[in-house]
Amino acid sequence: MEMSFRWYGNDDPVRLEHVRQIPGMKGIVSAIYDIPAGEVWPKEKIIALKDSIEKAGLKLSVIESVPVHEDIKLGLPSRDTYIENYIETLRNLSSAGVKTVCYNFMPVFDWTRTSLDTPLPDGSHSLSYDEATLEKLDPISGELTLPGWDLSYQTEQLKGILETYKGVSEENLLDNLIYFLEKIIPVAEEESVLMAIHPDDPPWSVFGLPRVVTNKYNVEKMLRAVDSTSNGITFCTGSFGALHENDLLQIIDVAKDRIHFVHARNVKWTGTKSFQETSHSIHDGSLPMVEVIKKLIEIGYNGPIRPDHGRMIWGEEGRPGYGLYDRALGATYLNGIIDTYRTARKGEFI
Ligand code: DNO
């Protein structure tokens, strides 16, 4: 597995020189952030990003994410133009040497939490989600805005989009995803690009919007619908694992060689459909992180993995979930598990 780290570009308070000092760190996961969803990413910008990462002694291993325009998710007639643009971006990425692309198909809102700084018993802070609180929130009021959301919509525009989604069932959304995949996957194959869809976070409907990348059944459906190695998933432990009935090991079995990227983080279930993010340790959260890594090694997973969100510790301030310190601890914890299993499998000890 290739340990990697998400970096938000030159505006990120976390510096590449510091990321490089994390033991075993190889890759950077990043994106072009100043191009609106639906527009083509120019080659020069991709190359400039790649160069800045290589100058720091790291490599650009994954693009996370190339956003999917809302008209594609809604299945509007204008989607074909946006799909053409998406394809051109994929070609540009491939020609710059990027071969893994993470994306998601969540309507309107990317990852959703109800608090960005809930205290943990050890005095640190982390992201949390409480279903009862969410139910009382109105996404149009602006009372909740999150770092992962596209905030470029005007209120009226957002209202319009939410209204249009009222006519879109989960089945429609899945059909729209498959339509998109049927167009982009042949190009991804041609370009040897691995597409890795991120699960919905959390993996259930929020604000009444449909969500489809939620469980093993839907993952299987979307993988089989376009049966190509290029059509794969980002296996995100924290997203799938927020839903108690999701068995992470079974999801690995279903997706197997179609896992192209791994996000590893732990969450503590605080109720049905409620959770708080914790350190990566199995002693802090509810997810079987050690078994997950073991299983990934057993199925031969050798692609990029990144510590996902971390807590805010040691007084660090910065982008919620994306500080340096706790993600560095997470990477080290994960590398410890990976190295132990690898060595054991080689028969060098145990
Ligand atoms: C949250 C991230 C997501 C992810 C996108 C992928 O921190 O895991 O925002 O980047 O959903 O498209």
Coordinates of C-alpha atoms and ligand atoms in Angstrom, one line a residue:
M1 CA 0.0 0.0 0.0
E2 CA 1.1 3.5 -0.7
M3 CA 0.7 5.8 2.3
S4 CA -0.6 9.2 1.2
F5 CA -1.8 12.4 2.6
R6 CA -4.5 14.9 1.5
W7 CA -3.1 18.3 0.9
Y8 CA -5.3 21.3 -0.1
G9 CA -2.6 23.1 -2.2
N10 CA -0.7 26.2 -1.5
D11 CA -3.4 27.6 0.8
D12 CA -3.2 24.6 3.1
P13 CA -1.7 25.5 6.5
V14 CA -0.1 22.1 6.4
R15 CA 3.2 22.2 4.6
L16 CA 4.5 19.6 2.2
E17 CA 7.9 19.6 3.9
H18 CA 6.2 18.6 7.1
V19 CA 4.1 15.9 5.4
R20 CA 7.3 14.4 4.0
Q21 CA 8.6 13.9 7.6
I22 CA 5.9 11.4 8.4
P23 CA 7.6 8.0 8.3
G24 CA 6.6 6.0 5.2
M25 CA 4.8 8.9 3.6
K26 CA 4.9 8.6 -0.2
G27 CA 2.1 10.3 -1.9
I28 CA -0.1 13.4 -2.0
V29 CA -3.8 13.4 -2.6
S30 CA -4.9 16.8 -4.0
A31 CA -7.0 18.6 -6.5
I32 CA -7.4 21.8 -8.5
Y33 CA -9.6 23.9 -6.3
D34 CA -10.3 27.1 -8.2
I35 CA -12.2 25.6 -11.2
P36 CA -16.0 25.4 -10.8
A37 CA -17.7 22.0 -11.0
G38 CA -18.4 21.1 -14.7
E39 CA -15.5 23.0 -16.2
V40 CA -12.4 21.4 -17.8
W41 CA -9.2 21.3 -15.8
P42 CA -6.4 22.7 -17.9
K43 CA -3.3 20.6 -18.3
E44 CA -1.0 23.5 -17.2
K45 CA -2.7 23.7 -13.8
I46 CA -2.4 19.9 -13.3
I47 CA 1.2 20.0 -14.2
A48 CA 1.9 22.9 -11.9
L49 CA 0.3 21.0 -9.0
K50 CA 2.3 17.9 -9.8
D51 CA 5.6 19.8 -10.0
S52 CA 5.0 21.6 -6.7
I53 CA 4.5 18.2 -5.0
E54 CA 7.5 16.5 -6.7
K55 CA 9.7 19.4 -5.7
A56 CA 8.9 18.5 -2.1
G57 CA 10.0 14.9 -2.7
L58 CA 6.6 13.4 -2.8
K59 CA 4.4 12.3 -5.7
L60 CA 0.9 13.2 -6.8
S61 CA -0.8 9.8 -6.3
V62 CA -4.5 10.5 -6.4
I63 CA -6.8 13.3 -7.5
E64 CA -9.6 13.8 -4.9
S65 CA -11.9 14.9 -6.3
V66 CA -13.0 15.8 -9.8
P67 CA -16.5 17.1 -8.9
V68 CA -19.5 15.9 -10.8
H69 CA -21.8 18.7 -12.0
E70 CA -25.2 18.6 -10.4
D71 CA -26.9 18.3 -13.8
I72 CA -25.3 14.9 -14.3
K73 CA -26.6 13.7 -10.9
L74 CA -30.0 15.1 -11.8
G75 CA -30.0 13.5 -15.2
L76 CA -30.8 16.8 -17.0
P77 CA -30.4 17.1 -20.8
S78 CA -27.4 19.5 -20.2
R79 CA -25.5 16.6 -18.6
D80 CA -23.9 15.4 -21.9
T81 CA -22.0 18.7 -22.2
Y82 CA -20.7 18.3 -18.6
I83 CA -19.8 14.7 -19.2
E84 CA -17.8 15.8 -22.2
N85 CA -15.9 18.2 -20.0
Y86 CA -15.4 15.6 -17.4
I87 CA -13.9 13.3 -20.0
E88 CA -11.6 16.0 -21.2
T89 CA -10.4 16.6 -17.6
L90 CA -9.7 12.8 -17.3
R91 CA -7.7 12.9 -20.5
N92 CA -5.7 15.9 -19.2
L93 CA -5.1 14.2 -15.9
S94 CA -3.9 11.0 -17.5
S95 CA -1.5 12.8 -19.9
A96 CA 0.0 14.4 -16.8
G97 CA 0.5 11.0 -15.3
V98 CA -2.4 10.9 -12.8
K99 CA -3.9 7.4 -12.9
T100 CA -6.3 7.4 -9.9
V101 CA -9.3 9.7 -9.6
C102 CA -11.6 9.9 -6.6
Y103 CA -15.1 11.4 -7.0
N104 CA -18.5 11.2 -5.4
F105 CA -22.1 11.2 -6.5
M106 CA -23.7 12.8 -3.4
P107 CA -26.5 15.3 -4.4
V108 CA -25.6 18.9 -3.5
F109 CA -23.8 18.3 -0.2
D110 CA -20.5 16.4 0.2
W111 CA -19.7 15.0 3.6
T112 CA -22.1 16.2 6.3
R113 CA -21.5 16.7 10.0
T114 CA -23.5 18.6 12.7
S115 CA -20.4 19.8 14.6
L116 CA -16.8 20.4 13.6
D117 CA -15.4 20.6 17.1
T118 CA -17.0 18.2 19.5
P119 CA -14.8 17.6 22.6
L120 CA -13.5 14.1 23.2
P121 CA -12.8 12.9 26.7
D122 CA -9.0 13.4 26.2
G123 CA -9.5 17.1 25.6
S124 CA -9.1 17.0 21.8
H125 CA -11.8 17.9 19.4
S126 CA -13.3 16.2 16.3
L127 CA -16.1 16.2 13.8
S128 CA -19.4 14.6 14.8
Y129 CA -22.8 13.9 13.4
D130 CA -26.1 13.7 15.3
E131 CA -29.2 12.7 13.4
A132 CA -31.6 14.5 15.7
T133 CA -29.7 17.8 15.3
L134 CA -29.5 17.3 11.5
E135 CA -33.2 16.8 11.2
K136 CA -33.8 20.3 12.8
L137 CA -31.4 22.0 10.4
D138 CA -32.5 23.8 7.2
P139 CA -29.7 23.7 4.6
I140 CA -31.0 26.8 2.9
S141 CA -30.8 29.0 6.0
G142 CA -27.0 29.0 5.9
E143 CA -26.9 28.0 9.6
L144 CA -24.8 25.0 8.6
T145 CA -21.9 25.3 6.1
L146 CA -19.2 22.7 5.9
P147 CA -15.7 22.8 4.5
G148 CA -16.5 20.1 1.9
W149 CA -19.6 21.8 0.5
D150 CA -19.7 23.8 -2.7
L151 CA -20.7 27.2 -1.4
S152 CA -20.9 28.9 -4.8
Y153 CA -24.7 28.6 -5.0
Q154 CA -26.9 31.6 -4.5
T155 CA -29.8 30.9 -2.1
E156 CA -32.4 30.9 -4.9
Q157 CA -30.3 28.6 -7.0
L158 CA -29.8 26.2 -4.1
K159 CA -33.6 26.2 -3.5
G160 CA -34.2 25.4 -7.1
I161 CA -31.8 22.5 -7.1
L162 CA -33.2 21.0 -3.9
E163 CA -36.7 21.4 -5.4
T164 CA -35.6 19.5 -8.6
Y165 CA -34.2 16.7 -6.4
K166 CA -37.7 16.1 -5.0
G167 CA -38.5 14.3 -8.3
V168 CA -35.3 12.1 -8.1
S169 CA -35.6 8.8 -6.3
E170 CA -32.7 6.7 -5.3
E171 CA -33.4 4.5 -8.3
N172 CA -33.2 7.5 -10.6
L173 CA -30.0 8.6 -9.0
L174 CA -28.4 5.2 -9.5
D175 CA -29.6 5.2 -13.1
N176 CA -28.0 8.6 -13.6
L177 CA -24.8 7.3 -12.0
I178 CA -24.8 4.4 -14.4
Y179 CA -25.4 6.7 -17.4
F180 CA -22.4 8.7 -16.3
L181 CA -20.2 5.6 -15.9
E182 CA -21.2 4.2 -19.3
K183 CA -19.8 7.4 -20.9
I184 CA -16.7 7.9 -18.8
I185 CA -15.4 4.4 -18.1
P186 CA -14.5 3.5 -21.7
V187 CA -12.3 6.7 -21.7
A188 CA -10.8 5.8 -18.3
E189 CA -10.0 2.4 -19.7
E190 CA -8.3 3.9 -22.8
E191 CA -6.3 6.2 -20.5
S192 CA -5.6 3.6 -17.9
V193 CA -7.2 5.7 -15.3
L194 CA -8.8 4.1 -12.2
M195 CA -12.1 5.8 -11.1
A196 CA -12.8 5.4 -7.4
I197 CA -16.2 6.6 -6.3
H198 CA -16.4 7.7 -2.7
P199 CA -19.2 6.4 -0.6
D200 CA -21.8 8.8 0.7
D201 CA -20.9 10.3 4.0
P202 CA -22.9 9.5 6.0
P203 CA -24.3 6.6 4.0
W204 CA -27.9 7.6 4.3
S205 CA -30.2 10.3 3.1
V206 CA -29.6 13.8 4.5
F207 CA -32.0 16.8 4.1
G208 CA -34.3 14.4 2.2
L209 CA -31.9 14.0 -0.7
P210 CA -31.4 10.6 -2.2
R211 CA -28.0 8.9 -1.7
V212 CA -26.9 5.7 -3.3
V213 CA -23.3 4.7 -2.6
T214 CA -24.3 3.5 0.8
N215 CA -24.0 -0.3 1.2
K216 CA -22.7 -3.5 -0.3
Y217 CA -25.8 -4.0 -2.4
N218 CA -25.6 -0.7 -4.2
V219 CA -21.8 -1.0 -4.5
E220 CA -22.3 -4.3 -6.2
K221 CA -24.9 -2.9 -8.5
M222 CA -22.8 0.0 -9.7
L223 CA -19.7 -2.1 -10.1
R224 CA -21.5 -4.8 -12.1
A225 CA -23.5 -2.3 -14.2
V226 CA -20.3 -1.2 -15.9
D227 CA -18.1 -4.2 -15.4
S228 CA -14.6 -2.8 -15.9
T229 CA -11.5 -2.5 -13.7
S230 CA -11.6 1.2 -14.3
N231 CA -14.9 1.4 -12.5
G232 CA -14.0 1.1 -8.8
I233 CA -14.5 2.6 -5.4
T234 CA -12.7 4.5 -2.7
F235 CA -13.1 2.2 0.3
C236 CA -13.8 4.7 3.1
T237 CA -14.0 3.0 6.5
G238 CA -15.5 5.9 8.3
S239 CA -18.2 6.6 5.7
F240 CA -19.4 3.0 5.2
G241 CA -18.7 2.3 8.9
A242 CA -21.1 5.0 10.2
L243 CA -24.0 2.7 9.4
H244 CA -24.1 -0.1 12.0
E245 CA -25.4 -2.7 9.6
N246 CA -22.5 -2.1 7.1
D247 CA -20.0 -4.9 7.6
L248 CA -16.7 -3.4 6.3
L249 CA -15.1 -6.8 5.7
Q250 CA -18.1 -7.9 3.6
I251 CA -17.9 -4.7 1.5
I252 CA -14.2 -5.4 0.9
D253 CA -15.2 -8.9 -0.3
V254 CA -17.9 -7.4 -2.7
A255 CA -15.6 -4.8 -4.2
K256 CA -12.3 -6.7 -4.0
D257 CA -10.1 -5.9 -7.0
R258 CA -12.2 -2.8 -7.7
I259 CA -10.9 -1.0 -4.6
H260 CA -8.6 1.7 -6.0
F261 CA -8.2 3.9 -3.0
V262 CA -8.6 3.6 0.7
H263 CA -9.6 6.2 3.3
A264 CA -8.9 5.0 6.8
R265 CA -10.5 6.6 9.8
N266 CA -12.3 5.4 12.9
V267 CA -15.7 6.6 14.3
K268 CA -17.4 6.0 17.6
W269 CA -21.1 5.2 17.3
T270 CA -23.0 7.5 19.6
G271 CA -26.4 6.3 18.6
T272 CA -28.2 4.9 15.6
K273 CA -27.1 7.2 12.7
S274 CA -25.0 9.3 15.1
F275 CA -21.2 9.2 15.5
Q276 CA -18.1 11.1 16.5
E277 CA -14.8 10.8 14.8
T278 CA -11.9 9.5 16.9
S279 CA -8.2 8.7 16.6
H280 CA -7.5 5.8 14.3
S281 CA -7.0 3.4 17.2
I282 CA -9.3 0.4 17.7
H283 CA -9.3 1.4 21.4
D284 CA -11.1 4.7 20.6
G285 CA -13.6 4.0 17.9
S286 CA -16.1 1.4 16.9
L287 CA -14.5 0.1 13.7
P288 CA -12.3 -2.9 13.3
M289 CA -9.3 -1.1 11.8
V290 CA -6.8 -3.9 12.3
E291 CA -9.1 -6.5 10.6
V292 CA -9.8 -4.1 7.8
I293 CA -6.1 -3.6 7.0
K294 CA -5.5 -7.3 7.4
K295 CA -8.3 -8.1 4.9
L296 CA -7.0 -5.5 2.4
I297 CA -3.6 -7.1 2.5
E298 CA -5.2 -10.6 2.1
I299 CA -7.0 -9.5 -1.0
G300 CA -3.8 -8.1 -2.4
Y301 CA -4.6 -4.4 -2.2
N302 CA -1.6 -2.4 -3.1
G303 CA -2.9 1.0 -4.0
P304 CA -2.9 4.3 -2.2
I305 CA -4.3 4.7 1.3
R306 CA -4.6 7.8 3.4
P307 CA -5.4 8.5 7.0
D308 CA -8.7 10.3 6.7
H309 CA -9.9 12.9 9.1
G310 CA -8.0 13.4 12.3
R311 CA -8.8 15.1 15.6
M312 CA -7.5 18.5 16.5
I313 CA -4.8 17.9 19.0
W314 CA -1.9 19.7 20.7
G315 CA -3.5 23.1 20.1
E316 CA -3.3 22.8 16.4
E317 CA -5.7 25.0 14.5
G318 CA -6.7 24.6 10.9
R319 CA -9.0 22.9 8.5
P320 CA -11.4 20.7 10.5
G321 CA -10.4 17.1 10.1
Y322 CA -7.3 18.0 8.1
G323 CA -4.7 19.1 10.6
L324 CA -1.2 17.7 10.5
Y325 CA -0.7 16.1 13.9
D326 CA -3.5 13.5 14.3
R327 CA -3.4 12.5 10.6
A328 CA 0.4 11.9 11.1
L329 CA -0.4 9.7 14.1
G330 CA -3.0 7.9 12.0
A331 CA -0.6 7.3 9.2
T332 CA 1.9 5.9 11.6
Y333 CA -0.7 3.6 13.3
L334 CA -1.8 2.3 9.9
N335 CA 1.8 1.8 8.7
G336 CA 2.5 -0.2 11.9
I337 CA -0.4 -2.5 11.1
I338 CA 0.6 -2.8 7.5
D339 CA 4.3 -3.5 8.2
T340 CA 3.4 -6.1 10.9
Y341 CA 1.1 -8.1 8.6
R342 CA 3.4 -7.8 5.6
T343 CA 6.4 -9.0 7.6
A344 CA 4.3 -11.8 9.2
R345 CA 3.2 -13.0 5.8
K346 CA 6.7 -13.2 4.6
G347 CA 7.3 -15.6 7.5
E348 CA 9.9 -13.4 9.0
F349 CA 8.4 -13.6 12.4
I350 CA 5.4 -14.9 14.5
Ligands
DNO1 C1 -14.2 14.2 3.4 C2 -13.8 13.5 2.2 C3 -14.8 13.7 1.1 C4 -14.3 13.2 -0.2 C5 -15.2 13.4 -1.4 C6 -14.7 12.5 -2.5 O1 -13.3 14.6 4.1 O2 -13.5 12.2 2.3 O3 -15.0 15.1 1.0 O4 -13.1 13.9 -0.6 O5 -16.5 13.0 -1.0 O6 -15.3 12.9 -3.6

